[in-house]
């Protein structure tokens, strides 16, 4: 049997088969609002209420969010594909042309998202080419019903009706 080598490309291809939801991670900083789209987001613990996400060391936005010591996570609906694309684009004007509401901590969230969490960073762990972030959820809202935006095999998808 030939030796099989796990490469970055094959690892990415296999993980791409794992469908994920998509969120916006946003923070209010002294310089203004900042944010990124993420699909590496998960719940960690119910007691205490903890979530985790992973931020690439190459991200130019993550250092500003980290410096804010907290952030909001907006769970995106299937109608948010274009918003997600803008937030995934380096250098894009991510906050203009939309209405935003703010969490009790002052972080921006989309008013038409499926829900949001207001979070405080609790722990940062270097993990390969990313920083794993564990954060405590402090507040929440479920403002809307709808279907989630899904990411699968390198593209956006929707749940089948």
Short mmCIF file of C-alpha atoms in Angstrom, two decimals:
data_model
loop_
_atom_site.label_atom_id
_atom_site.label_comp_id
_atom_site.label_asym_id
_atom_site.label_seq_id
_atom_site.Cartn_x
_atom_site.Cartn_y
_atom_site.Cartn_z
CA UNK A 1 0.00 0.00 0.00
CA UNK A 2 1.49 3.39 -0.98
CA UNK A 3 2.28 5.83 1.79
CA UNK A 4 -0.34 8.55 2.12
CA UNK A 5 0.87 11.96 3.21
CA UNK A 6 -1.47 14.46 4.79
CA UNK A 7 -0.73 17.75 3.07
CA UNK A 8 -2.21 21.17 3.74
CA UNK A 9 -4.28 20.73 0.58
CA UNK A 10 -5.63 17.28 1.50
CA UNK A 11 -6.31 18.38 5.10
CA UNK A 12 -8.27 21.38 3.81
CA UNK A 13 -10.18 19.16 1.34
CA UNK A 14 -11.25 16.73 4.06
CA UNK A 15 -12.25 19.48 6.52
CA UNK A 16 -14.16 21.24 3.73
CA UNK A 17 -16.60 18.33 3.79
CA UNK A 18 -17.57 19.31 7.34
CA UNK A 19 -20.42 21.81 7.06
CA UNK A 20 -20.27 24.78 9.40
CA UNK A 21 -22.40 27.76 10.23
CA UNK A 22 -21.03 31.22 9.58
CA UNK A 23 -20.79 34.09 12.05
CA UNK A 24 -19.57 37.65 12.16
CA UNK A 25 -17.14 38.47 14.95
CA UNK A 26 -17.28 42.22 15.59
CA UNK A 27 -15.91 44.64 18.15
CA UNK A 28 -16.12 48.33 18.88
CA UNK A 29 -12.63 49.80 19.23
CA UNK A 30 -11.41 53.36 19.86
CA UNK A 31 -10.66 53.54 16.12
CA UNK A 32 -14.16 52.38 15.17
CA UNK A 33 -15.90 49.06 14.53
CA UNK A 34 -13.93 46.07 13.26
CA UNK A 35 -15.03 42.60 12.27
CA UNK A 36 -14.39 39.37 10.42
CA UNK A 37 -16.44 36.47 9.10
CA UNK A 38 -15.68 33.12 10.72
CA UNK A 39 -16.77 29.53 10.38
CA UNK A 40 -14.42 28.19 13.04
CA UNK A 41 -16.84 28.91 15.88
CA UNK A 42 -18.31 26.51 18.45
CA UNK A 43 -19.85 26.23 21.88
CA UNK A 44 -17.48 24.96 24.59
CA UNK A 45 -19.36 24.90 27.89
CA UNK A 46 -22.80 25.60 29.30
CA UNK A 47 -21.55 26.27 32.85
CA UNK A 48 -19.91 28.69 32.52
CA UNK A 49 -21.24 29.77 29.10
CA UNK A 50 -18.14 29.57 26.89
CA UNK A 51 -17.59 29.68 23.14
CA UNK A 52 -14.47 29.29 21.03
CA UNK A 53 -13.25 30.54 17.69
CA UNK A 54 -10.00 30.43 15.78
CA UNK A 55 -8.28 33.46 14.25
CA UNK A 56 -5.44 33.19 11.73
CA UNK A 57 -2.12 34.76 12.69
CA UNK A 58 -2.23 36.42 9.26
CA UNK A 59 -5.48 38.26 10.05
CA UNK A 60 -5.05 42.03 10.00
CA UNK A 61 -8.36 42.51 11.83
CA UNK A 62 -8.04 40.02 14.69
CA UNK A 63 -5.39 42.04 16.64
CA UNK A 64 -7.86 44.94 16.96
CA UNK A 65 -10.63 42.62 18.17
CA UNK A 66 -8.24 40.94 20.64
CA UNK A 67 -7.19 44.36 21.99
CA UNK A 68 -10.87 45.17 22.67
CA UNK A 69 -10.93 42.23 25.17
CA UNK A 70 -14.35 41.23 23.87
CA UNK A 71 -16.55 40.95 20.83
CA UNK A 72 -20.01 40.14 19.55
CA UNK A 73 -20.83 37.04 17.54
CA UNK A 74 -23.72 37.39 15.10
CA UNK A 75 -25.11 34.10 13.75
CA UNK A 76 -25.78 34.71 10.06
CA UNK A 77 -28.95 33.85 8.17
CA UNK A 78 -29.06 32.38 4.68
CA UNK A 79 -29.76 35.89 3.32
CA UNK A 80 -26.36 37.14 4.55
CA UNK A 81 -24.08 35.61 1.93
CA UNK A 82 -23.08 38.99 0.51
CA UNK A 83 -22.46 40.44 3.99
CA UNK A 84 -20.27 37.44 4.75
CA UNK A 85 -18.30 37.90 1.52
CA UNK A 86 -17.63 41.55 2.39
CA UNK A 87 -16.45 40.63 5.90
CA UNK A 88 -14.18 37.94 4.44
CA UNK A 89 -12.50 40.43 2.07
CA UNK A 90 -9.29 42.06 3.26
CA UNK A 91 -9.53 45.85 3.25
CA UNK A 92 -13.28 45.98 2.53
CA UNK A 93 -15.48 48.74 3.98
CA UNK A 94 -17.39 46.31 6.17
CA UNK A 95 -19.69 48.54 8.19
CA UNK A 96 -21.06 51.12 5.76
CA UNK A 97 -24.43 50.81 4.09
CA UNK A 98 -26.01 48.66 6.83
CA UNK A 99 -27.95 49.25 9.98
CA UNK A 100 -26.26 47.99 13.15
CA UNK A 101 -27.46 47.51 16.69
CA UNK A 102 -25.11 47.34 19.65
CA UNK A 103 -24.75 44.85 22.46
CA UNK A 104 -24.65 46.03 26.08
CA UNK A 105 -20.84 46.05 25.75
CA UNK A 106 -21.11 48.31 22.70
CA UNK A 107 -20.17 45.82 19.98
CA UNK A 108 -22.02 46.05 16.64
CA UNK A 109 -24.36 43.26 15.50
CA UNK A 110 -26.68 42.83 12.54
CA UNK A 111 -30.30 43.43 13.57
CA UNK A 112 -31.52 40.74 11.16
CA UNK A 113 -29.15 37.97 12.30
CA UNK A 114 -30.46 34.75 13.84
CA UNK A 115 -28.97 35.67 17.19
CA UNK A 116 -26.00 37.25 18.87
CA UNK A 117 -23.74 36.74 21.87
CA UNK A 118 -21.84 39.47 23.67
CA UNK A 119 -18.52 37.92 24.74
CA UNK A 120 -15.45 38.65 26.87
CA UNK A 121 -12.15 36.97 26.00
CA UNK A 122 -11.09 34.52 28.73
CA UNK A 123 -8.23 32.55 27.19
CA UNK A 124 -5.95 32.67 24.15
CA UNK A 125 -4.03 29.60 22.99
CA UNK A 126 -1.52 29.51 20.15
CA UNK A 127 -2.49 26.58 17.93
CA UNK A 128 -0.40 26.18 14.79
CA UNK A 129 -1.08 29.03 12.37
CA UNK A 130 -4.09 30.22 14.39
CA UNK A 131 -4.94 31.60 17.80
CA UNK A 132 -7.71 29.72 19.56
CA UNK A 133 -9.94 32.07 21.53
CA UNK A 134 -12.13 30.99 24.43
CA UNK A 135 -14.67 33.62 25.44
CA UNK A 136 -17.42 33.91 28.03
CA UNK A 137 -20.87 34.81 26.76
CA UNK A 138 -22.20 37.70 28.84
CA UNK A 139 -25.44 38.57 27.07
CA UNK A 140 -27.53 37.38 24.14
CA UNK A 141 -30.46 37.95 21.85
CA UNK A 142 -32.56 35.83 19.47
CA UNK A 143 -34.06 38.60 17.33
CA UNK A 144 -35.13 36.57 14.28
CA UNK A 145 -36.23 33.22 12.95
CA UNK A 146 -34.87 31.82 9.73
CA UNK A 147 -32.38 29.45 8.21
CA UNK A 148 -28.63 29.61 8.90
CA UNK A 149 -25.93 30.43 6.36
CA UNK A 150 -23.85 27.28 5.85
CA UNK A 151 -20.32 26.86 4.48
CA UNK A 152 -19.49 23.53 2.83
CA UNK A 153 -16.76 22.42 0.38
CA UNK A 154 -15.52 25.97 -0.17
CA UNK A 155 -18.88 27.54 -0.92
CA UNK A 156 -21.95 28.93 0.80
CA UNK A 157 -24.95 26.65 1.07
CA UNK A 158 -28.44 26.62 2.48
CA UNK A 159 -30.39 23.96 4.32
CA UNK A 160 -32.69 21.93 2.12
CA UNK A 161 -36.36 22.69 2.69
#
